[in-house]
mmCIF file of C-alpha atoms and ligand atoms in Angstrom:
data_model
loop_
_atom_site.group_PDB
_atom_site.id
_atom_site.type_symbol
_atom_site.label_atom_id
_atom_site.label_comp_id
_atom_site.label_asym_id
_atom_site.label_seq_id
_atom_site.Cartn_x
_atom_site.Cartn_y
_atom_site.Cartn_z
ATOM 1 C CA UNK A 1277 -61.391 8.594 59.866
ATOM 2 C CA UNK A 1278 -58.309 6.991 59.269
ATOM 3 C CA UNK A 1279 -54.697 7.209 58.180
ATOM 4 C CA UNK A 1280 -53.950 5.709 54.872
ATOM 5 C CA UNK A 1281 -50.530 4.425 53.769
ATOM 6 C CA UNK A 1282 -48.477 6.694 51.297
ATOM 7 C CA UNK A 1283 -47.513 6.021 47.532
ATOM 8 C CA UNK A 1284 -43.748 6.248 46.900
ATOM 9 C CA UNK A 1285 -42.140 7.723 44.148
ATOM 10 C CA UNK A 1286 -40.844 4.183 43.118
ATOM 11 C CA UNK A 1287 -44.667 3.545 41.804
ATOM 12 C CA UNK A 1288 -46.344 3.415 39.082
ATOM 13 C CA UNK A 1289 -49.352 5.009 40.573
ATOM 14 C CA UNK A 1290 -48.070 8.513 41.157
ATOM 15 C CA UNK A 1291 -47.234 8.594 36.980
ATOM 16 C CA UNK A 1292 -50.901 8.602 35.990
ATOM 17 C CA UNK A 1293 -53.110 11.498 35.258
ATOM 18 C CA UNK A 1294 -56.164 11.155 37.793
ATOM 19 C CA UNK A 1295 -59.962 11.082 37.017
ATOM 20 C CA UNK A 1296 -62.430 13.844 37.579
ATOM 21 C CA UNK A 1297 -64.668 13.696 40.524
ATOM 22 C CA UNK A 1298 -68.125 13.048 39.952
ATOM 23 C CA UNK A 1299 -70.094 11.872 42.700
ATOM 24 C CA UNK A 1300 -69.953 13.967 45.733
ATOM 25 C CA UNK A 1301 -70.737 11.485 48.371
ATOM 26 C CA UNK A 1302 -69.997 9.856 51.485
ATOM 27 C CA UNK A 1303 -66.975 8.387 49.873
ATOM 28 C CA UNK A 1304 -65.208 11.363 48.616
ATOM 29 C CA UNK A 1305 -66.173 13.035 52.340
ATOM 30 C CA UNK A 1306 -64.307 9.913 53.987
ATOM 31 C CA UNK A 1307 -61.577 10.200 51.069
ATOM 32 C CA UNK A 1308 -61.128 13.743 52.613
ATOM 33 C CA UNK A 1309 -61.129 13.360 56.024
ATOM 34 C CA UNK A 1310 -58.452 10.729 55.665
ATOM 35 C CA UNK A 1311 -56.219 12.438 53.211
ATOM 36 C CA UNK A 1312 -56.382 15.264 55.901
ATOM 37 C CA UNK A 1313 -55.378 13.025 58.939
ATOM 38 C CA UNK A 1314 -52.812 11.425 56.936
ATOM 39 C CA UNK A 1315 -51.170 14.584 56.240
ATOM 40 C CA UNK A 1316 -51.446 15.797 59.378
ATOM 41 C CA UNK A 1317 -49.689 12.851 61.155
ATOM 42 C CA UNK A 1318 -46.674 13.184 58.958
ATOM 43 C CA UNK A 1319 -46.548 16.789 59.623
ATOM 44 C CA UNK A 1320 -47.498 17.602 55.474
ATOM 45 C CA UNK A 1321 -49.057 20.835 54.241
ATOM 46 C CA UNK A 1322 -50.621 19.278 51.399
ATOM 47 C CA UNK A 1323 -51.771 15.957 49.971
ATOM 48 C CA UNK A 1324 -53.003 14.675 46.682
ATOM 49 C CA UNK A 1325 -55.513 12.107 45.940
ATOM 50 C CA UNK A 1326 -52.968 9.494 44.028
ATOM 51 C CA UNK A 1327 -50.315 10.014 46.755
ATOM 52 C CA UNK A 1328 -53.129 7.930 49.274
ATOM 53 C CA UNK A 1329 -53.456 5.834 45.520
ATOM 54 C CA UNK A 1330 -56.593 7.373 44.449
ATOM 55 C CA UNK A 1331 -56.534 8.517 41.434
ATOM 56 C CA UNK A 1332 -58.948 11.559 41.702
ATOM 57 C CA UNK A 1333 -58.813 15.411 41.422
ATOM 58 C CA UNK A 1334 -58.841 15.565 44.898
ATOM 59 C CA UNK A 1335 -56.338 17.767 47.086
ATOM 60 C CA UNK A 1336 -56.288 19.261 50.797
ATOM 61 C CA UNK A 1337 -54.191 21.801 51.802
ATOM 62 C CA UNK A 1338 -53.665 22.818 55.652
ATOM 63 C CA UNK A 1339 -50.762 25.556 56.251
ATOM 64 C CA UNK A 1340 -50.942 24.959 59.925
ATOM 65 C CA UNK A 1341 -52.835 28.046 60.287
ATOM 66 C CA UNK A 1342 -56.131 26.117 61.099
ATOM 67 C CA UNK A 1343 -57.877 26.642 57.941
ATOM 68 C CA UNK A 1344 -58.510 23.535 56.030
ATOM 69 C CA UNK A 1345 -58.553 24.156 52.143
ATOM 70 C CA UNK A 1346 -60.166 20.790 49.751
ATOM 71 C CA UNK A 1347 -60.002 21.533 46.272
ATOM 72 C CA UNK A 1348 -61.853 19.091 44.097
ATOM 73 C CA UNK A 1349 -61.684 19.286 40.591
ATOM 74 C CA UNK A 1350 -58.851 22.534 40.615
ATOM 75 C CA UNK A 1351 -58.010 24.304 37.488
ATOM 76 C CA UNK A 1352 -55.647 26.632 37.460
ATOM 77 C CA UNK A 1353 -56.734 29.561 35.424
ATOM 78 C CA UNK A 1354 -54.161 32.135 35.598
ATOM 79 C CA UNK A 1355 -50.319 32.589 36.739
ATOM 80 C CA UNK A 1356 -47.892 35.643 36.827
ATOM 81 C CA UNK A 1357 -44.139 36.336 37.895
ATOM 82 C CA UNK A 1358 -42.073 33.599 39.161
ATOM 83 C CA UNK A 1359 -40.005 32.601 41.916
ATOM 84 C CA UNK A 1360 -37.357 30.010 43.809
ATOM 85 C CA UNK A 1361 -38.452 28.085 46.576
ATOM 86 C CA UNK A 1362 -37.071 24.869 49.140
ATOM 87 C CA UNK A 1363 -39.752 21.739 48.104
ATOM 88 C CA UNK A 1364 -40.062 18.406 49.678
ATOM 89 C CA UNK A 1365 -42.767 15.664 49.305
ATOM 90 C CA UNK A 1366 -44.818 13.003 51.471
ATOM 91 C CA UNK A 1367 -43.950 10.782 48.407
ATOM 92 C CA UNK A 1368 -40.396 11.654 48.058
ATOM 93 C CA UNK A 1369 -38.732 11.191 51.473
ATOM 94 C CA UNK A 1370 -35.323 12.612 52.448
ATOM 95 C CA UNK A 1371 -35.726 14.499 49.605
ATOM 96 C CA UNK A 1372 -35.343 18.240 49.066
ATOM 97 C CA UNK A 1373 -34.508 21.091 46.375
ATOM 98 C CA UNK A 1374 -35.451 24.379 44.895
ATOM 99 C CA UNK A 1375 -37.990 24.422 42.414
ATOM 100 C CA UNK A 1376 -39.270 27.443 40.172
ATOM 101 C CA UNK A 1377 -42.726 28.361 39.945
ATOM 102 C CA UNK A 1378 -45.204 31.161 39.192
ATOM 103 C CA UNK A 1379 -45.908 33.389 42.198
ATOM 104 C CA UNK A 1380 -49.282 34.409 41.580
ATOM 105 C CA UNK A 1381 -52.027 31.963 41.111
ATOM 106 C CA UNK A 1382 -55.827 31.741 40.645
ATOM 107 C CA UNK A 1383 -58.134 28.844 40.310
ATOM 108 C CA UNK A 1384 -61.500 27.643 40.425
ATOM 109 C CA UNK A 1385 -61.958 24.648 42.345
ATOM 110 C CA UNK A 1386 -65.572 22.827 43.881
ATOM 111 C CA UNK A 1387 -65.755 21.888 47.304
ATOM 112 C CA UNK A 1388 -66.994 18.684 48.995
ATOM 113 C CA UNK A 1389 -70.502 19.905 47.772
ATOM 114 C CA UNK A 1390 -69.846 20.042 44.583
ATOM 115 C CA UNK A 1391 -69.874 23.888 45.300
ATOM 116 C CA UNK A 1392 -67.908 26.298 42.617
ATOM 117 C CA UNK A 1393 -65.541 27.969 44.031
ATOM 118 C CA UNK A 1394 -62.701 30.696 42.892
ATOM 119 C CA UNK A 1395 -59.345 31.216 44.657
ATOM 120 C CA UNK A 1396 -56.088 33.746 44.565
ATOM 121 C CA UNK A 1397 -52.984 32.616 45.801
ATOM 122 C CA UNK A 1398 -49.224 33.566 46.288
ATOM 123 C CA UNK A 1399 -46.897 32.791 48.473
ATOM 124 C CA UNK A 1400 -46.395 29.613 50.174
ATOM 125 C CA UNK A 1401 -50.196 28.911 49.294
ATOM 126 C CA UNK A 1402 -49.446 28.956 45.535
ATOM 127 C CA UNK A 1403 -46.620 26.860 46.108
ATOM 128 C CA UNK A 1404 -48.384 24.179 48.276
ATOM 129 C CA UNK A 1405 -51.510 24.274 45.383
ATOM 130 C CA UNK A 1406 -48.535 24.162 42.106
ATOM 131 C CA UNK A 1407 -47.311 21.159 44.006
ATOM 132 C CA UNK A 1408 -50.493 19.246 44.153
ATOM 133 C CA UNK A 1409 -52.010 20.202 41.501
ATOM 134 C CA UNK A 1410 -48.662 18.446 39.461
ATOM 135 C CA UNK A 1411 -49.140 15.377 41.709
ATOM 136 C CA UNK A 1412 -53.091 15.170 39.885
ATOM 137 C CA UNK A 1413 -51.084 15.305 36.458
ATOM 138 C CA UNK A 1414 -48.326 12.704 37.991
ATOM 139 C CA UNK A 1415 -45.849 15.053 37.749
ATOM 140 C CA UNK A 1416 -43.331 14.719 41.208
ATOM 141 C CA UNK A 1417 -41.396 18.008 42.606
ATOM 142 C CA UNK A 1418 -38.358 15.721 41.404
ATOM 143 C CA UNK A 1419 -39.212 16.169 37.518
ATOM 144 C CA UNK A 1420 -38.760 19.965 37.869
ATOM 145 C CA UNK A 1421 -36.438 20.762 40.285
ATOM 146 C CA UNK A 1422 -33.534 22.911 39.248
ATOM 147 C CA UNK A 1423 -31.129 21.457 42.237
ATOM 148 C CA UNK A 1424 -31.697 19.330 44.803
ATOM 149 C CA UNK A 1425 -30.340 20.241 48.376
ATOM 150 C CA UNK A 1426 -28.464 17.905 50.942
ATOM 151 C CA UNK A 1427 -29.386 18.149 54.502
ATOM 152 C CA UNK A 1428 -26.807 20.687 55.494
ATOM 153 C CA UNK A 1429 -27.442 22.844 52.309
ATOM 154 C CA UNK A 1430 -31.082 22.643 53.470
ATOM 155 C CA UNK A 1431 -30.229 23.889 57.499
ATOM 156 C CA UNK A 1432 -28.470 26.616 55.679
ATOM 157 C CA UNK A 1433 -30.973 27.737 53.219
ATOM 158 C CA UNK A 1434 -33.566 27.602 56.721
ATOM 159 C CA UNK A 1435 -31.098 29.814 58.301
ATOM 160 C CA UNK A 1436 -30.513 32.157 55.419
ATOM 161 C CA UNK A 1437 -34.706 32.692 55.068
ATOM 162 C CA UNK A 1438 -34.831 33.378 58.551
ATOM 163 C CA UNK A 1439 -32.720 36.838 58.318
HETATM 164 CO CO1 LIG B 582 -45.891 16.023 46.901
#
């Protein structure tokens, strides 16, 4: 396992639509495992293949509630309702601003096995996936937001959530 560097929004890289995953090997295991230690040590909650400059359908997802989600492949299949959240990105430091999404997700998804698997989401979990699954299309929080935040509008937003 190792930590990997991470791809700015300055390159090229993050712009390109990634490749679907075919061979479910050591490789993509060790693609994993780094992705996951690499997002841990900068404190993420998600990470996408192209943002380690692979450009695969590969994402993990960890909401620091110990369960470890890797969706390869993910297609999102349905959305309802929307709503406003505070975004930020490994790729896009010092960076931060409401963007709109849908709510409710579901997806299918296969795991390291090449196992199919289904999902629902909403929340902060259908944010997180929304997020990563743009980074797979090279799409950047940045493209979409509807206003970006400075650091004291972000302290106050925290402080307004937390009532
Ligand atoms: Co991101």
């Amino acid at each position: 396992m190792a930590i990997r560097n991470i791809v700015t929004k300055e390159s090229e890289q993050l712009r390109k639509k990634c490749r679907t995953v075919v061979s479910f090997d050591e490789k993509l295991h060790i693609l994993l495992d780094d992705m996951y230690d690499t997002m841990v040590s900068l404190d993420g909650v998600g990470i996408a293949a192209p943002q380690v400059g692979i450009l695969k359908n590969v994402i993990v997802v960890d909401l620091n509630d110990g369960e470890r989600l890797e969706l390869i492949n993910p297609l999102i299949s349905f959305t309802d309702g929307t709503c406003q959240e505070l975004e930020g990105c490994l790729s896009c430091p010092y960076q931060w601003g409401l963007v709109t999404r849908p709510k409710d997700i579901e997806l299918s998804y296969v795991d390291r096995h090449n196992k199919h698997k289904t999902l629902k989401a909403n929340g902060f979990l259908a944010r997180v996936i929304q997020h990563e699954v743009d980074h797979l299309k090279g799409v950047l929080f940045i493209d979409i937001v509807d206003k970006f935040l400075n650091d004291d509008e972000v302290d106050e937003y925290m402080k307004q959530r937390e009532k």
